[in-house]
Amino acid sequence: MIAFEHVGKRYGGRFEALANLDFRVRRGEMVFLTGHSGAGKSSLLRLIMRLERPSRGRILVAGHDIDRLHPSQVPFYRRQIGVVFQDHQLLYDRSIYHNVALPLEIQGTEPREAARRVRAALDKVGLLHREQALPIELSGGEQQRVGIARAVVNKPALLLADEPTGNLDPQLSADIMALFEDFHRIGTTVMVASHDLALIARLRHRTLRLHQGRLVADEEAA
Amino acid sequence: MTRDATTARGARHHRATPGSRWRGWLRHHRAMALDSARRLLRHPLGSLLTMLAIAIALVLPAGLWLSLDGARLLDAELDESATLTAYLETRIDAAEAGRVEQALAASPGVASTRLITAAEGMAEFQQVLGLDEALARLPANPLPASVVIRPEDPDPAAVEVLAREIAEVPGVDEVRLDLAWLERLRHLAELGHRVGLGLAVLFGLGVLLVVGNTIRLAVENRRQEIEVVTLIGATHAFVRRPFLYSGAWYGLGGGLLAWGLLTLGSDWLAAPVSALAASYGASFRLPGLGLTGSAMLLGCSTLLGWLGAWIAVSRHLAQIRPR
């Protein structure tokens, strides 16, 4: 699903955020990405989302070199990736329902079909009863679940998450991770960046460890 | 990934047919038109001030254009009065003068003629100058008979050609045409047109700036939203759409206000203008915008609003990159 071939990323010509990354993620696999903050986890995810372009090497997603996408094709590429952010990135002036419906609105999905999928996604994260609430009325953990519902509402083949449990207590973090495992079980390729090593160790999935922009360990699930 | 591959994958994934895409696109347009109107109404005073600024920028060139339109009507009326006077030779008597008049009336390019006999000329002269006694002492009427000719084509060049032709007609002594003042008026009108066009361009730019600045602030206020939708696959067109509708609404509102101001203004000026015109013996009325004029004003203002928004959003979109 994802292939990094000798990928490097420099910012401003000097600072090397990522160096010589070379790995593959199979379709349907669940992978953790770990490392200290500043190790390059976010940069790596931004490269996959094509928010940044590699300075060296190439990145293949679903067999296509994403660096060669025309700018006008990038939005259509991003629609195939579900992304969960640490700070949720919800829109605070609209309801939970409309936040989750946003990707479908962008795609122009029929309202009836959109409603069905939004409710299915909210049901999956256990927030169906809060669909008319505003994000501000929800707790941090609930907001993160809204973010996840939005990421999966158009059934992406690839789900990326950047520190999805960053601000949550251990129990909520475990709940969130369990959701990602559920999506992994139904065939979605999942990549989660996290520095919660204890939690990752319990979950037993392949783990890529970054250190100062280099891949220092690639451990298959024990 | 080629575009075909992307969309094909997308299609398989979401089962979106071209028809449903088209409906989705229309739905989004409708939603954004309503949404942007609602956003404007949420800040009525601010929106009104922006529209008023647009209206004021539109009123000046539109008002000038209207007055020039009025001047054109006046010009047409003056063309009606553009006449030639052919003075006949003094030896010609009344009967002979009648024959010359008929000959002139039959000439090509002549619309109508009116004969002023020597006696009539004398009478008019006396009436105007009040020199009854002095003139009465003259042994004979020294004035020639004359024929006032209205040309078919009031164009100054054509009238001059006609004048030369008429001078050749036997019995005609001299042809007078005094079109210099008409020429001057035309030059003034031409000048007015150019000034009006220049002002229209300048004030049109003004409208672009007003709308552009307002939209720039709106984009800045919704920066987070723009970043989020870009992250999850919104195209530039999708992001731009609500702002373009806002710009168009501002333009339309400004146009409507300008229309109201122009109507009020022409009502207010109507009385003194017609009094002034009457003192020159002309019937001149400020023309209203009419249906075409109103449609043009509103169309132009809406288009300018849309264009201003487009420029502002496009400039800004290039700068906004998701964090």
Coordinates of C-alpha atoms in Angstrom, one line a residue:
Chain A
M1 CA 0.0 0.0 0.0
I2 CA 2.8 2.4 1.0
A3 CA 6.3 2.2 -0.2
F4 CA 9.1 4.6 0.7
E5 CA 12.2 4.3 -1.5
H6 CA 15.2 6.1 -0.1
V7 CA 13.2 9.1 0.9
G8 CA 14.8 12.1 2.4
K9 CA 13.3 15.5 3.4
R10 CA 15.2 18.7 4.1
Y11 CA 13.8 21.9 5.2
G12 CA 15.4 25.2 4.2
G13 CA 18.3 23.3 2.6
R14 CA 20.0 22.5 5.9
F15 CA 17.8 20.8 8.4
E16 CA 17.4 17.1 7.6
A17 CA 14.0 16.0 8.9
L18 CA 14.0 12.6 7.3
A19 CA 16.9 10.7 5.8
N20 CA 17.0 7.6 3.6
L21 CA 13.7 6.1 4.7
D22 CA 13.1 2.8 3.0
F23 CA 10.2 0.6 4.0
R24 CA 6.9 -0.9 2.8
V25 CA 3.5 -1.2 4.4
R26 CA 1.3 -4.0 3.0
R27 CA -2.3 -3.5 2.2
G28 CA -4.5 -4.1 5.2
E29 CA -1.5 -3.9 7.6
M30 CA -1.6 -1.9 10.9
V31 CA 1.6 -0.1 11.7
F32 CA 2.8 2.1 14.6
L33 CA 5.2 4.9 14.1
T34 CA 7.2 5.8 17.2
G35 CA 10.0 8.0 18.3
H36 CA 10.6 11.2 20.3
S37 CA 8.9 14.3 19.3
G38 CA 11.0 15.8 16.5
A39 CA 12.0 12.4 15.3
G40 CA 10.1 13.0 12.1
K41 CA 6.8 11.1 12.6
S42 CA 4.7 14.1 11.6
S43 CA 6.9 14.9 8.6
L44 CA 6.5 11.3 7.4
L45 CA 2.7 11.5 7.6
R46 CA 2.7 14.8 5.9
L47 CA 4.7 13.3 3.1
I48 CA 2.1 10.5 2.6
M49 CA -0.7 13.1 2.6
R50 CA 1.4 15.1 0.1
L51 CA 1.4 18.2 2.3
E52 CA 5.1 18.1 1.7
R53 CA 7.2 16.6 -1.1
P54 CA 10.3 14.5 -0.6
S55 CA 13.7 16.2 -1.3
R56 CA 15.0 12.8 -2.3
G57 CA 13.7 9.3 -3.2
R58 CA 10.1 8.5 -4.1
I59 CA 6.9 7.5 -2.3
L60 CA 4.4 5.1 -3.8
V61 CA 0.9 4.9 -2.5
A62 CA -1.3 2.2 -4.0
G63 CA 1.4 1.7 -6.6
H64 CA 1.5 5.3 -7.8
D65 CA 4.3 7.8 -7.4
I66 CA 2.5 10.6 -5.5
D67 CA 5.2 13.1 -6.2
R68 CA 4.1 13.0 -9.8
L69 CA 0.5 14.0 -9.1
H70 CA -0.6 17.2 -10.8
P71 CA -1.7 19.8 -8.2
S72 CA -5.2 19.5 -9.5
Q73 CA -5.2 15.8 -8.7
V74 CA -4.0 16.2 -5.1
P75 CA -7.5 16.8 -3.6
F76 CA -8.8 13.6 -5.2
Y77 CA -5.8 11.7 -3.9
R78 CA -6.4 13.0 -0.4
R79 CA -10.0 11.9 -0.4
Q80 CA -8.8 8.3 -0.4
I81 CA -6.9 8.8 2.9
G82 CA -8.6 9.2 6.2
V83 CA -6.6 11.4 8.6
V84 CA -6.9 11.8 12.4
F85 CA -5.1 14.7 14.0
Q86 CA -3.9 15.2 17.5
D87 CA -5.8 18.4 17.8
H88 CA -8.9 17.0 16.1
Q89 CA -9.1 19.8 13.6
L90 CA -12.9 20.0 14.0
L91 CA -14.9 23.0 12.8
Y92 CA -16.3 24.6 16.0
D93 CA -19.1 26.5 14.3
R94 CA -21.0 23.4 13.1
S95 CA -22.5 20.4 14.7
I96 CA -20.9 17.0 15.1
Y97 CA -23.1 15.7 12.3
H98 CA -21.9 18.3 9.9
N99 CA -18.3 17.9 10.9
V100 CA -18.4 14.2 10.1
A101 CA -20.3 14.9 6.9
L102 CA -17.7 17.3 5.6
P103 CA -15.7 14.8 3.5
L104 CA -19.0 13.7 1.9
E105 CA -20.0 17.3 1.3
I106 CA -16.7 17.8 -0.5
Q107 CA -17.3 14.8 -2.7
G108 CA -20.9 15.8 -3.4
T109 CA -22.5 12.7 -2.0
E110 CA -26.3 12.5 -2.2
P111 CA -27.7 13.8 1.2
R112 CA -29.6 10.6 1.9
E113 CA -26.6 8.5 1.3
A114 CA -24.4 10.9 3.3
A115 CA -26.8 10.8 6.3
R116 CA -26.7 7.0 6.3
R117 CA -22.9 7.0 6.3
V118 CA -22.5 9.8 8.8
R119 CA -24.8 7.9 11.2
A120 CA -23.0 4.7 10.6
A121 CA -19.6 6.4 11.4
L122 CA -21.0 8.1 14.5
D123 CA -22.5 4.8 15.6
K124 CA -19.2 3.1 15.2
V125 CA -17.4 5.6 17.5
G126 CA -20.4 5.6 20.0
L127 CA -21.5 9.2 19.5
L128 CA -24.7 8.8 17.5
H129 CA -26.7 10.3 20.4
R130 CA -24.6 13.5 20.2
E131 CA -24.9 14.3 16.5
Q132 CA -26.6 17.7 17.0
A133 CA -24.1 18.8 19.7
L134 CA -21.4 21.3 18.9
P135 CA -17.7 20.1 19.3
I136 CA -17.2 22.5 22.2
E137 CA -19.8 20.6 24.3
L138 CA -17.8 17.4 24.0
S139 CA -14.9 16.1 26.1
G140 CA -11.4 15.7 24.5
G141 CA -11.9 12.0 24.1
E142 CA -15.3 12.5 22.4
Q143 CA -13.9 15.1 20.1
Q144 CA -11.2 12.7 19.0
R145 CA -13.8 10.1 18.3
V146 CA -15.6 12.7 16.1
G147 CA -12.3 13.2 14.3
I148 CA -12.1 9.5 13.7
A149 CA -15.6 9.3 12.5
R150 CA -14.8 12.0 10.0
A151 CA -11.7 10.2 8.9
V152 CA -13.5 6.9 8.1
V153 CA -16.9 8.3 6.9
N154 CA -16.0 7.8 3.2
K155 CA -14.4 4.4 3.9
P156 CA -10.8 5.2 3.0
A157 CA -8.4 2.4 2.1
L158 CA -5.7 4.1 4.2
L159 CA -6.2 5.6 7.6
L160 CA -3.4 7.8 9.1
A161 CA -3.4 9.1 12.7
D162 CA -0.9 11.6 14.2
E163 CA -0.7 11.2 18.0
P164 CA -4.4 10.5 18.2
T165 CA -4.1 9.8 22.0
G166 CA -1.8 12.6 22.7
N167 CA -3.9 14.4 25.3
L168 CA -6.0 11.5 26.6
D169 CA -5.8 9.5 29.8
P170 CA -4.8 5.8 29.5
Q171 CA -8.3 4.3 29.4
L172 CA -9.5 6.7 26.7
S173 CA -6.3 6.1 24.8
A174 CA -6.9 2.4 24.8
D175 CA -10.5 2.9 23.6
I176 CA -9.3 5.0 20.7
M177 CA -6.6 2.4 19.8
A178 CA -9.2 -0.3 19.9
L179 CA -11.2 1.7 17.3
F180 CA -8.2 1.7 15.0
E181 CA -7.8 -2.0 15.5
D182 CA -11.4 -2.5 14.4
F183 CA -10.8 -0.6 11.2
H184 CA -7.6 -2.7 10.6
R185 CA -9.7 -5.9 11.1
I186 CA -12.1 -4.9 8.3
G187 CA -9.2 -4.5 5.9
T188 CA -8.2 -0.8 6.2
T189 CA -4.5 -0.1 6.1
V190 CA -3.8 1.8 9.4
M191 CA -0.7 3.9 10.3
V192 CA -0.6 5.4 13.8
A193 CA 2.1 7.8 15.0
S194 CA 2.4 7.7 18.7
H195 CA 4.9 8.0 21.5
D196 CA 2.8 6.1 24.0
L197 CA 5.2 3.1 24.0
A198 CA 3.5 1.2 26.8
L199 CA 0.2 1.2 24.9
I200 CA 1.9 0.2 21.6
A201 CA 3.7 -2.6 23.3
R202 CA 0.4 -4.1 24.5
L203 CA -1.2 -4.0 21.1
R204 CA 1.3 -6.1 19.3
H205 CA 1.5 -4.6 15.8
R206 CA 4.4 -3.9 13.5
T207 CA 6.3 -0.8 14.8
L208 CA 8.6 1.5 12.9
R209 CA 10.9 3.5 15.2
L210 CA 12.3 6.8 14.0
H211 CA 15.3 8.6 15.6
Q212 CA 16.5 11.9 14.3
G213 CA 14.8 11.3 11.0
R214 CA 16.2 7.8 10.5
L215 CA 14.5 4.5 10.7
V216 CA 16.3 2.8 13.5
A217 CA 14.0 -0.2 14.1
D218 CA 11.3 -2.1 12.2
E219 CA 9.8 -4.6 14.5
E220 CA 7.2 -7.1 13.4
A221 CA 4.5 -7.9 15.8
A222 CA 5.7 -10.3 18.4
Chain B
M1 CA -1.1 8.3 -9.9
T2 CA -2.9 9.5 -13.0
R3 CA -6.1 11.4 -12.8
D4 CA -7.9 8.6 -14.6
A5 CA -6.7 6.1 -12.1
T6 CA -7.6 8.3 -9.2
T7 CA -11.1 9.0 -10.3
A8 CA -11.7 5.4 -11.4
R9 CA -10.7 4.3 -8.0
G10 CA -12.8 6.9 -6.4
A11 CA -15.7 5.9 -8.6
R12 CA -15.4 2.3 -7.7
H13 CA -15.2 3.3 -4.1
H14 CA -18.1 5.7 -3.9
R15 CA -20.2 4.5 -6.8
A16 CA -20.5 8.1 -8.0
T17 CA -21.9 8.5 -11.5
P18 CA -21.4 11.6 -13.6
G19 CA -25.0 12.5 -13.0
S20 CA -24.7 12.3 -9.2
R21 CA -21.5 14.3 -9.4
W22 CA -23.3 17.0 -11.4
R23 CA -26.2 17.0 -8.9
G24 CA -23.7 17.2 -6.0
W25 CA -22.0 20.2 -7.7
L26 CA -25.3 22.0 -8.1
R27 CA -26.3 21.2 -4.5
H28 CA -23.1 22.7 -3.3
H29 CA -23.6 25.8 -5.3
R30 CA -27.1 26.2 -3.9
A31 CA -25.9 25.6 -0.4
M32 CA -23.0 28.0 -0.7
A33 CA -25.2 30.8 -2.3
L34 CA -27.6 30.5 0.7
D35 CA -24.8 30.1 3.3
S36 CA -22.9 33.2 2.1
A37 CA -26.1 35.2 2.0
R38 CA -26.8 34.1 5.6
R39 CA -23.3 35.1 6.7
L40 CA -23.9 38.6 5.2
L41 CA -27.2 38.9 7.0
R42 CA -25.5 37.9 10.3
H43 CA -23.5 41.2 10.2
P44 CA -26.1 43.5 8.6
L45 CA -24.4 46.8 9.4
G46 CA -20.9 45.7 8.2
S47 CA -22.4 44.3 5.0
L48 CA -24.5 47.4 4.4
L49 CA -21.4 49.6 4.8
T50 CA -19.5 47.5 2.2
M51 CA -22.4 47.7 -0.2
L52 CA -22.8 51.4 0.3
A53 CA -19.1 51.9 -0.5
I54 CA -19.6 49.9 -3.7
A55 CA -22.8 51.8 -4.5
I56 CA -21.0 55.2 -4.1
A57 CA -18.3 54.0 -6.4
L58 CA -20.9 53.0 -9.0
V59 CA -23.1 56.1 -8.8
L60 CA -20.6 58.6 -10.1
P61 CA -19.8 56.8 -13.5
A62 CA -23.4 55.6 -13.9
G63 CA -24.7 59.1 -13.2
L64 CA -22.3 60.7 -15.7
W65 CA -23.3 58.0 -18.2
L66 CA -26.9 58.9 -17.7
S67 CA -26.3 62.6 -18.2
L68 CA -24.4 61.9 -21.4
D69 CA -27.3 59.8 -22.5
G70 CA -29.5 62.8 -21.9
A71 CA -27.1 65.0 -23.9
R72 CA -27.3 62.5 -26.7
L73 CA -31.1 63.0 -26.8
L74 CA -30.6 66.7 -26.7
D75 CA -28.0 66.4 -29.5
A76 CA -30.6 64.5 -31.6
E77 CA -33.1 67.3 -31.0
L78 CA -30.5 69.9 -32.1
D79 CA -29.9 67.9 -35.2
E80 CA -33.5 68.5 -36.0
S81 CA -32.8 72.2 -35.9
A82 CA -29.6 72.0 -37.9
T83 CA -30.7 74.0 -41.0
L84 CA -29.1 75.9 -43.9
T85 CA -30.2 79.2 -45.1
A86 CA -29.9 80.0 -48.8
Y87 CA -30.0 83.8 -49.5
L88 CA -31.4 84.4 -53.0
E89 CA -30.2 87.2 -55.3
T90 CA -31.8 90.5 -54.5
R91 CA -33.1 91.0 -58.1
I92 CA -35.4 88.0 -57.7
D93 CA -39.0 88.8 -57.2
A94 CA -41.5 86.8 -55.1
A95 CA -42.8 84.6 -57.9
E96 CA -39.3 83.8 -59.0
A97 CA -38.3 83.0 -55.4
G98 CA -41.1 80.5 -55.2
R99 CA -39.7 78.7 -58.2
V100 CA -36.2 78.6 -56.8
E101 CA -37.6 77.2 -53.5
Q102 CA -39.3 74.4 -55.4
A103 CA -36.1 73.7 -57.3
L104 CA -34.2 73.5 -53.9
A105 CA -36.9 71.3 -52.4
A106 CA -36.4 68.9 -55.3
S107 CA -32.7 68.7 -54.8
P108 CA -31.3 65.4 -53.4
G109 CA -30.4 65.5 -49.7
V110 CA -33.0 68.1 -48.8
A111 CA -35.7 67.1 -46.3
S112 CA -37.9 70.2 -46.4
T113 CA -37.7 73.9 -47.2
R114 CA -39.4 77.1 -46.1
L115 CA -39.4 80.3 -48.1
I116 CA -39.0 83.6 -46.3
T117 CA -39.8 86.3 -48.8
A118 CA -38.1 89.7 -48.8
A119 CA -41.2 91.3 -47.1
E120 CA -41.4 88.6 -44.4
G121 CA -37.7 89.0 -43.8
M122 CA -38.1 92.7 -43.4
A123 CA -41.0 92.2 -41.0
E124 CA -38.9 89.8 -38.9
F125 CA -36.0 92.2 -39.0
Q126 CA -38.1 95.1 -37.8
Q127 CA -39.6 93.0 -35.0
V128 CA -36.3 91.8 -33.7
L129 CA -34.3 94.9 -34.0
G130 CA -37.0 97.5 -33.4
L131 CA -35.5 99.8 -36.1
D132 CA -38.9 100.6 -37.6
E133 CA -38.2 104.2 -38.3
A134 CA -34.8 103.8 -39.7
L135 CA -35.8 101.0 -42.0
A136 CA -39.0 102.8 -43.0
R137 CA -36.8 105.6 -44.4
L138 CA -35.1 103.2 -46.9
P139 CA -36.3 103.7 -50.4
A140 CA -36.6 100.0 -51.1
N141 CA -36.4 96.7 -49.2
P142 CA -32.7 95.8 -49.3
L143 CA -33.2 92.3 -47.9
P144 CA -33.1 89.3 -50.2
A145 CA -35.6 86.5 -50.0
S146 CA -34.2 83.4 -48.3
V147 CA -35.0 79.7 -48.1
V148 CA -34.5 77.7 -44.9
I149 CA -33.5 74.2 -45.8
R150 CA -33.6 71.2 -43.4
P151 CA -31.1 68.5 -44.7
E152 CA -32.0 64.8 -44.6
D153 CA -28.6 64.0 -43.1
P154 CA -27.8 66.2 -40.1
D155 CA -24.1 65.1 -40.1
P156 CA -22.0 68.2 -40.3
A157 CA -19.8 66.9 -43.2
A158 CA -22.9 65.9 -45.2
V159 CA -24.4 69.3 -44.5
E160 CA -21.3 71.1 -45.8
V161 CA -21.4 69.1 -49.0
L162 CA -25.1 70.0 -49.4
A163 CA -24.3 73.6 -48.8
R164 CA -21.8 73.6 -51.7
E165 CA -24.3 72.0 -54.0
I166 CA -27.0 74.4 -53.1
A167 CA -24.7 77.4 -53.8
E168 CA -24.6 76.2 -57.4
V169 CA -28.3 76.4 -57.9
P170 CA -29.3 79.4 -60.1
G171 CA -30.8 82.2 -58.2
V172 CA -29.0 81.4 -55.0
D173 CA -26.6 84.1 -53.9
E174 CA -25.1 82.7 -50.7
V175 CA -25.5 79.8 -48.4
R176 CA -25.0 80.1 -44.6
L177 CA -24.6 77.4 -42.1
D178 CA -23.7 77.9 -38.6
L179 CA -22.8 74.6 -37.2
A180 CA -19.7 75.5 -35.3
W181 CA -21.5 75.6 -31.9
L182 CA -23.1 72.2 -32.8
E183 CA -19.6 70.9 -33.4
R184 CA -18.4 72.3 -30.2
L185 CA -21.2 70.6 -28.3
R186 CA -20.3 67.3 -30.0
H187 CA -16.7 67.6 -28.9
L188 CA -17.8 68.3 -25.4
A189 CA -20.0 65.2 -25.5
E190 CA -17.1 63.2 -26.8
L191 CA -14.9 64.6 -24.0
G192 CA -17.6 63.7 -21.5
H193 CA -17.8 60.2 -22.8
R194 CA -14.1 59.7 -22.4
V195 CA -14.0 61.1 -18.9
G196 CA -17.0 58.9 -18.1
L197 CA -15.2 55.8 -19.4
G198 CA -12.1 56.7 -17.5
L199 CA -14.1 57.2 -14.3
A200 CA -15.9 53.9 -14.9
V201 CA -12.6 52.1 -15.1
L202 CA -11.2 53.8 -12.0
F203 CA -14.3 53.3 -9.9
G204 CA -14.7 49.7 -11.2
L205 CA -11.2 49.1 -9.8
G206 CA -12.4 50.8 -6.6
V207 CA -15.2 48.3 -6.3
L208 CA -12.7 45.4 -6.9
L209 CA -10.6 46.8 -4.0
V210 CA -13.6 47.2 -1.7
V211 CA -14.8 43.7 -2.3
G212 CA -11.3 42.3 -2.3
N213 CA -10.5 43.8 1.0
T214 CA -13.8 42.6 2.6
I215 CA -13.3 39.0 1.2
R216 CA -9.7 39.0 2.4
L217 CA -10.8 39.5 5.9
A218 CA -13.5 36.8 5.5
V219 CA -10.9 34.4 4.3
E220 CA -8.6 35.3 7.2
N221 CA -11.5 34.6 9.6
R222 CA -12.2 31.2 8.1
R223 CA -8.6 30.2 7.8
Q224 CA -8.9 27.2 10.0
E225 CA -11.9 25.9 8.1
I226 CA -10.0 26.3 4.8
E227 CA -7.1 24.4 6.2
V228 CA -9.2 21.6 7.4
V229 CA -11.2 21.1 4.2
T230 CA -8.0 21.3 2.2
L231 CA -6.6 18.5 4.3
I232 CA -9.5 16.3 3.6
G233 CA -9.5 16.7 -0.1
A234 CA -11.4 19.9 -1.0
T235 CA -10.4 21.4 -4.4
H236 CA -9.6 25.0 -4.8
A237 CA -12.9 25.6 -6.5
F238 CA -14.7 24.1 -3.5
V239 CA -12.9 26.4 -1.1
R240 CA -13.3 29.4 -3.3
R241 CA -17.1 29.0 -3.9
P242 CA -18.6 30.5 -0.7
F243 CA -16.4 33.5 -1.0
L244 CA -17.3 34.1 -4.7
Y245 CA -20.9 34.0 -3.7
S246 CA -20.2 36.5 -0.9
G247 CA -18.5 38.8 -3.4
A248 CA -21.4 38.5 -5.9
W249 CA -23.9 39.3 -3.1
Y250 CA -21.9 42.4 -2.1
G251 CA -21.8 43.4 -5.7
L252 CA -25.5 42.9 -6.2
G253 CA -26.4 44.7 -3.0
G254 CA -24.1 47.6 -4.0
G255 CA -25.7 47.7 -7.4
L256 CA -29.2 47.8 -5.9
L257 CA -28.2 50.7 -3.6
A258 CA -26.6 52.5 -6.5
W259 CA -29.8 52.1 -8.5
G260 CA -31.8 53.6 -5.6
L261 CA -29.4 56.5 -5.3
L262 CA -29.5 57.2 -9.0
T263 CA -33.3 57.1 -9.1
L264 CA -33.5 59.5 -6.1
G265 CA -30.9 61.7 -7.6
S266 CA -32.6 62.1 -10.9
D267 CA -35.9 62.9 -9.2
W268 CA -34.1 65.5 -7.1
L269 CA -32.4 67.1 -10.1
A270 CA -35.4 66.8 -12.5
A271 CA -37.1 70.1 -11.7
P272 CA -34.0 72.4 -12.1
V273 CA -32.8 70.6 -15.2
S274 CA -36.1 70.9 -17.0
A275 CA -36.3 74.6 -15.9
L276 CA -32.8 75.2 -17.2
A277 CA -33.6 73.4 -20.5
A278 CA -36.8 75.4 -20.9
S279 CA -34.8 78.7 -20.6
Y280 CA -32.8 77.6 -23.7
G281 CA -36.1 76.7 -25.4
A282 CA -35.3 73.0 -25.4
S283 CA -37.3 70.3 -23.7
F284 CA -34.7 68.2 -21.9
R285 CA -35.4 65.6 -19.3
L286 CA -32.9 63.5 -17.4
P287 CA -33.5 60.0 -18.7
G288 CA -34.1 57.1 -16.2
L289 CA -32.0 53.9 -16.3
G290 CA -34.7 51.9 -18.0
L291 CA -34.9 48.1 -17.9
T292 CA -31.7 47.6 -20.0
G293 CA -29.7 50.2 -18.0
S294 CA -30.9 48.7 -14.6
A295 CA -30.0 45.2 -15.8
M296 CA -26.6 46.4 -16.9
L297 CA -25.9 48.2 -13.7
L298 CA -26.8 45.2 -11.5
G299 CA -25.0 42.8 -13.9
C300 CA -21.8 44.8 -13.8
S301 CA -21.9 45.3 -10.1
T302 CA -22.5 41.6 -9.4
L303 CA -19.7 40.7 -11.8
L304 CA -17.3 43.2 -10.2
G305 CA -18.1 41.8 -6.8
W306 CA -17.5 38.2 -8.0
L307 CA -14.3 39.2 -9.7
G308 CA -13.0 41.1 -6.6
A309 CA -13.7 38.0 -4.5
W310 CA -12.0 35.8 -7.0
I311 CA -8.8 37.8 -7.0
A312 CA -8.7 38.1 -3.2
V313 CA -9.4 34.4 -2.6
S314 CA -6.9 33.2 -5.2
R315 CA -4.2 35.4 -3.8
H316 CA -4.9 34.1 -0.4
L317 CA -5.3 30.4 -1.2
A318 CA -1.7 30.4 -2.5
Q319 CA -0.6 31.5 1.0
I320 CA -2.8 29.2 3.1
R321 CA -1.1 25.8 3.5
P322 CA -2.3 23.3 6.1
R323 CA -0.1 23.0 9.1

